[in-house]
Short mmCIF file of C-alpha atoms in Angstrom, two decimals:
data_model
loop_
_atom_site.label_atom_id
_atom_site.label_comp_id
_atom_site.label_asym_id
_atom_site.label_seq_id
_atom_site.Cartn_x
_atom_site.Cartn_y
_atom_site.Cartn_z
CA UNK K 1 0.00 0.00 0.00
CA UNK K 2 1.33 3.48 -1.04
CA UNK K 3 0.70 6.37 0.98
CA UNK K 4 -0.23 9.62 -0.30
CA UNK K 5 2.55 12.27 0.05
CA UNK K 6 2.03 15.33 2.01
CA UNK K 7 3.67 18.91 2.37
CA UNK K 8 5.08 18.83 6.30
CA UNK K 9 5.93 22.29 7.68
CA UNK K 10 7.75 22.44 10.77
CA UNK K 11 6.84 25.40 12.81
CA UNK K 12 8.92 24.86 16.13
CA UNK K 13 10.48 27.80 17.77
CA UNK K 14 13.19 28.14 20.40
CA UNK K 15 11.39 27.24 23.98
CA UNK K 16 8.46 26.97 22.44
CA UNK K 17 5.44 25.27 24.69
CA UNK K 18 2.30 24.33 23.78
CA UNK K 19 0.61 27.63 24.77
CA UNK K 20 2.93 29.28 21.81
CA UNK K 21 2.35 26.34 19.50
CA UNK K 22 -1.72 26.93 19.90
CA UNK K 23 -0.83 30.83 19.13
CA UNK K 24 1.18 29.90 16.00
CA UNK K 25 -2.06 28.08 14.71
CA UNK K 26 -4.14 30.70 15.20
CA UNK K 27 -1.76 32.82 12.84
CA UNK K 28 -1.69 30.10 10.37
CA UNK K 29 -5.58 30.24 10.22
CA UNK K 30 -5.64 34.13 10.40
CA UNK K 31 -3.65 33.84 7.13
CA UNK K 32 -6.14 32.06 5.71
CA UNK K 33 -3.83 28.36 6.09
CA UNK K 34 -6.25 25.32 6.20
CA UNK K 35 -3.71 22.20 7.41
CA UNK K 36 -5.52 19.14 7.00
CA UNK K 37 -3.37 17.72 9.69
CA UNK K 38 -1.69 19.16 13.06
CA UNK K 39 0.61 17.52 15.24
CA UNK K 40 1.62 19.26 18.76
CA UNK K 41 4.55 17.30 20.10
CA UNK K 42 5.07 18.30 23.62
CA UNK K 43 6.29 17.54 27.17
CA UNK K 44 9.59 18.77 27.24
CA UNK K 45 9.31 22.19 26.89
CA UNK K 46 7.12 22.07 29.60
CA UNK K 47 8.92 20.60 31.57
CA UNK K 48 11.86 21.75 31.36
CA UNK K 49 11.02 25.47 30.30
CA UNK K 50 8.07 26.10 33.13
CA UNK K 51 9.21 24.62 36.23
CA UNK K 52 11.97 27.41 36.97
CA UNK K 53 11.41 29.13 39.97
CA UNK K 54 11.03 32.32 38.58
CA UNK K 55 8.21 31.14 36.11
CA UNK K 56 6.02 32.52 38.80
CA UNK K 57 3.07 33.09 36.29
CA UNK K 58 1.71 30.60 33.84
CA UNK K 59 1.41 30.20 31.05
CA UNK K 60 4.75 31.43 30.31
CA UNK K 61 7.75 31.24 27.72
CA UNK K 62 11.37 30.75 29.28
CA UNK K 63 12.35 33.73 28.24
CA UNK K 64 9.71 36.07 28.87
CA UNK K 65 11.88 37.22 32.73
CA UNK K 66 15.15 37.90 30.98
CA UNK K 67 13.30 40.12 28.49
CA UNK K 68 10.86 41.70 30.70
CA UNK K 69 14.10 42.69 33.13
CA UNK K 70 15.83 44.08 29.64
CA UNK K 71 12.69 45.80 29.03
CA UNK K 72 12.51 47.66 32.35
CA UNK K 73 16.38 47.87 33.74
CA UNK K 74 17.86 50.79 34.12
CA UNK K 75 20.87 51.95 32.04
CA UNK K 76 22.31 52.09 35.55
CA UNK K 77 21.17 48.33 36.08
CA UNK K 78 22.45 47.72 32.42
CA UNK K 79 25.80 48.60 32.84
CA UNK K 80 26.49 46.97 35.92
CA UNK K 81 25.22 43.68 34.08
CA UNK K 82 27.58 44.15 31.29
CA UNK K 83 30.39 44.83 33.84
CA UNK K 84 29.47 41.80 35.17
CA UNK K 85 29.66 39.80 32.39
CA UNK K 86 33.26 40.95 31.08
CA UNK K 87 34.91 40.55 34.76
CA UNK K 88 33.39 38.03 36.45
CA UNK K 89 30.48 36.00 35.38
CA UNK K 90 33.06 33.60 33.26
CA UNK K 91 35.29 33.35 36.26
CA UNK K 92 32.43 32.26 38.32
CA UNK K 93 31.09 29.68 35.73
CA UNK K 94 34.43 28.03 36.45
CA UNK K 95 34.54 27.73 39.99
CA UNK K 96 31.09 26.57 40.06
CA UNK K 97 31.88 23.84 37.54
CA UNK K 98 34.15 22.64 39.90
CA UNK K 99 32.59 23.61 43.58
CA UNK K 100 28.84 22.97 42.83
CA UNK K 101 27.01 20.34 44.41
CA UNK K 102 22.78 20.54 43.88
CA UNK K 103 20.98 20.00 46.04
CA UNK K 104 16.74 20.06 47.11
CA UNK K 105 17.80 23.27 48.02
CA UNK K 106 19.84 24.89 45.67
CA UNK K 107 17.43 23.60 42.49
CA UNK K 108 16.54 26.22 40.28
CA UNK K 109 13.61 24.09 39.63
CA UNK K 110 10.35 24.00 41.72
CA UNK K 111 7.77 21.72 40.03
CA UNK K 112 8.90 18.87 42.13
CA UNK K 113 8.77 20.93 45.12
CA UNK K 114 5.26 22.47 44.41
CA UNK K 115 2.87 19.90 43.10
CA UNK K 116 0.16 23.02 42.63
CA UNK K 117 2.67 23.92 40.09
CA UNK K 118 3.51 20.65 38.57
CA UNK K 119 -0.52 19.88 38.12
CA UNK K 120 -1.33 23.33 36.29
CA UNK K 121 1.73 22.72 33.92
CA UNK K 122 0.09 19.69 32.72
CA UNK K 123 -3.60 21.08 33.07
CA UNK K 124 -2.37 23.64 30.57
CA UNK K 125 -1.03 21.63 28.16
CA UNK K 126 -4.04 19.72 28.14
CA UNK K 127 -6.13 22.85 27.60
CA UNK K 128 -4.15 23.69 25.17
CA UNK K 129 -4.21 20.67 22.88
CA UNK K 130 -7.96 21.36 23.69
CA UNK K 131 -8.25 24.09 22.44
CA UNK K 132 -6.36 23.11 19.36
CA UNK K 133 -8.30 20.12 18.24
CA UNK K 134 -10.71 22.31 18.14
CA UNK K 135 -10.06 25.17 16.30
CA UNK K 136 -8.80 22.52 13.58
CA UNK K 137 -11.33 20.44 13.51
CA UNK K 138 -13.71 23.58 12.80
CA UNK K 139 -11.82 24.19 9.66
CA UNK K 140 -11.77 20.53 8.58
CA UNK K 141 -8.73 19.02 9.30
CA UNK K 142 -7.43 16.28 11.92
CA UNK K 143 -5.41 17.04 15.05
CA UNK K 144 -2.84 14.91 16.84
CA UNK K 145 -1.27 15.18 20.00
CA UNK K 146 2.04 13.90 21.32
CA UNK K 147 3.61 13.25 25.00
CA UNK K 148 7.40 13.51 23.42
CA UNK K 149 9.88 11.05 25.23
CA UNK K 150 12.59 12.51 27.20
CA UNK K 151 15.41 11.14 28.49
CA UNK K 152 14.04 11.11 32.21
CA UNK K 153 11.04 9.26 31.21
CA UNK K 154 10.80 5.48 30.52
CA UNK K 155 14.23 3.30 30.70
CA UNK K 156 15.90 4.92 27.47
CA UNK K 157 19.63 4.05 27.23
CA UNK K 158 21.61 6.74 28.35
CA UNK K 159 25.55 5.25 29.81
CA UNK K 160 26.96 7.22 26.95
CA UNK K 161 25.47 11.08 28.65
CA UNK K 162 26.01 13.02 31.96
CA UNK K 163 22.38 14.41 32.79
CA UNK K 164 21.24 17.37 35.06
CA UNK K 165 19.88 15.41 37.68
CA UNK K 166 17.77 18.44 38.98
CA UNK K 167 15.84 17.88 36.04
CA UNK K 168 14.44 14.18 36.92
CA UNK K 169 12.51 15.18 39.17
CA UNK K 170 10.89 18.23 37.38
CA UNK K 171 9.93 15.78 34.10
CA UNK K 172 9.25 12.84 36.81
CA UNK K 173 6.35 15.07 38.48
CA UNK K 174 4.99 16.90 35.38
CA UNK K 175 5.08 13.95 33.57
CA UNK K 176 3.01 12.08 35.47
CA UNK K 177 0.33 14.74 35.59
CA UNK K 178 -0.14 14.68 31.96
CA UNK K 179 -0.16 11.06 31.83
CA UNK K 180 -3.07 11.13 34.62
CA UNK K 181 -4.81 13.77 32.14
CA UNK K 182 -4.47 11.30 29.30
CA UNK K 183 -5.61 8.62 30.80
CA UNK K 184 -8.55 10.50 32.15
CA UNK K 185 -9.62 12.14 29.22
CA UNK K 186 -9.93 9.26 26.82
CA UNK K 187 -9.16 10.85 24.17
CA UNK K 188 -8.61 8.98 20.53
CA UNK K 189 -6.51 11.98 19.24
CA UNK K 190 -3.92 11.37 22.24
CA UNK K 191 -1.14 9.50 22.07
CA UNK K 192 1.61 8.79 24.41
CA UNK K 193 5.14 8.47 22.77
CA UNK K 194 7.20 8.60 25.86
CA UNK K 195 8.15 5.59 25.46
CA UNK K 196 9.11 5.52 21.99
CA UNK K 197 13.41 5.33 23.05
CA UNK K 198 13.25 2.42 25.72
CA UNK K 199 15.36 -0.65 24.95
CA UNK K 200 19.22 -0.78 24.08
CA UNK K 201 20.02 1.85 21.56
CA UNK K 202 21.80 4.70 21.46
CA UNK K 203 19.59 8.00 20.66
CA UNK K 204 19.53 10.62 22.98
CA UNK K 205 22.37 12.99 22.43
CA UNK K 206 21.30 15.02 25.41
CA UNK K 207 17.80 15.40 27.97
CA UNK K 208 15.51 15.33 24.79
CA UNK K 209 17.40 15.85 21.16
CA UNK K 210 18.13 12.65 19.22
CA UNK K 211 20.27 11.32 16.73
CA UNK K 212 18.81 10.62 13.04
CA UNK K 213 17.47 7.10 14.43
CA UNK K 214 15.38 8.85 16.95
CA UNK K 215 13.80 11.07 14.51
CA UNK K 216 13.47 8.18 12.20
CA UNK K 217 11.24 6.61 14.64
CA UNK K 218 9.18 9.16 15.63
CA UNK K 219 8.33 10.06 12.01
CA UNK K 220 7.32 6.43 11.42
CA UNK K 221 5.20 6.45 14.44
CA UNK K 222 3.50 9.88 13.36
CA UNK K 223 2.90 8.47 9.88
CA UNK K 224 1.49 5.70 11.16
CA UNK K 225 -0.93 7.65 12.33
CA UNK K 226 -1.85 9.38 9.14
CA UNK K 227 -3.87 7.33 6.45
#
């Protein structure tokens, strides 16, 4: 059986969650773009990108605090940042390297530590993807969801990388939100890829990016999917 070809468009962004992904669709629709199919592959970003501590506000993007502070400093504040950066910020990048221990509590993390938190990360994804289905399946086309794996999640093979172990617990908590969501929902447009990387192969090359092989099995996956 031969499958018909389609025109893919990736529209991923730097730090991108699923609250920005749902925003890019509504542009593609505003511009008068009818995809017949959508896929929202998330988790990570989530995880990884919302549970810093000063992600006090959600939804979020990571890098909404560094550019509201550039927004707002001070020349005053400005300069003393730069100042900082050419004399000593390097210098202390290698004593940390070398001096740093984490701990519970020195984590710059704190879905782990605030399961409030971790819950309305995932209850916002899930609203999200919501949301999504439904805008596109008012202008005809099909949507599809994905729980990404990540390198935390599942029993990938990872001897060959040296993980930030403050992470774990951030993807461990969030992570099993969403999959309580899933699970609840029931959802036929759902699907859980997580763990798509278990067994004995290498394919992470760091918490979530993947070799060719990786990507060569998720795209399988997602065009299984597809008639």
């Amino acid at each position: 059986e031969v499958k018909p070809e389609y025109e893919i468009q990736n529209h991923a962004q730097l730090a991108y969650a699923s609250r920005q992904e749902l925003d890019a669709l509504i542009t593609l629709y505003s511009k008068n773009q009818t995809p017949d199919y959508v896929v929202f592959y998330d988790g990570v970003n989530e995880s990884a990108f919302l549970c810093p501590i000063e992600i006090n506000q959600l939804p979020a993007h990571r890098l909404v605090p560094m550019f509201r502070q550039k927004l707002y400093q001070s020349k005053k504040d400005y300069i003393k940042e730069l100042m900082g950066k050419v004399f000593y910020e390097n210098i202390l990048k290698v004593a940390n390297r070398y001096t740093y221990k984490p701990t519970p509590e020195n984590t710059p993390y704190n879905c782990a530590s605030n399961p409030a938190k971790a819950k309305e990360v995932a209850q916002i994804m899930m609203r999200n993807w919501e949301m999504a289905h439904s805008l596109v399946a008012q202008h005809g086309g099909k949507f599809l969801a994905i729980l990404q794996p990540a390198a935390y999640i599942g029993n990938p093979k990872l001897d060959h990388l040296k993980l930030d172990e403050q992470l774990r617990p951030e993807y461990e908590v969030v992570y099993q939100e969403i999959k309580k969501l899933i699970t609840e929902k029931e959802y036929d447009w759902i699907y859980d890829f997580s763990d798509s990387f278990d067994g004995d192969e290498y394919i992470y090359i760091d918490f979530c990016h993947v070799s060719s092989n990786g990507n060569e099995i998720i795209a399988k996956r997602i065009a299984s999917l597809l008639p």
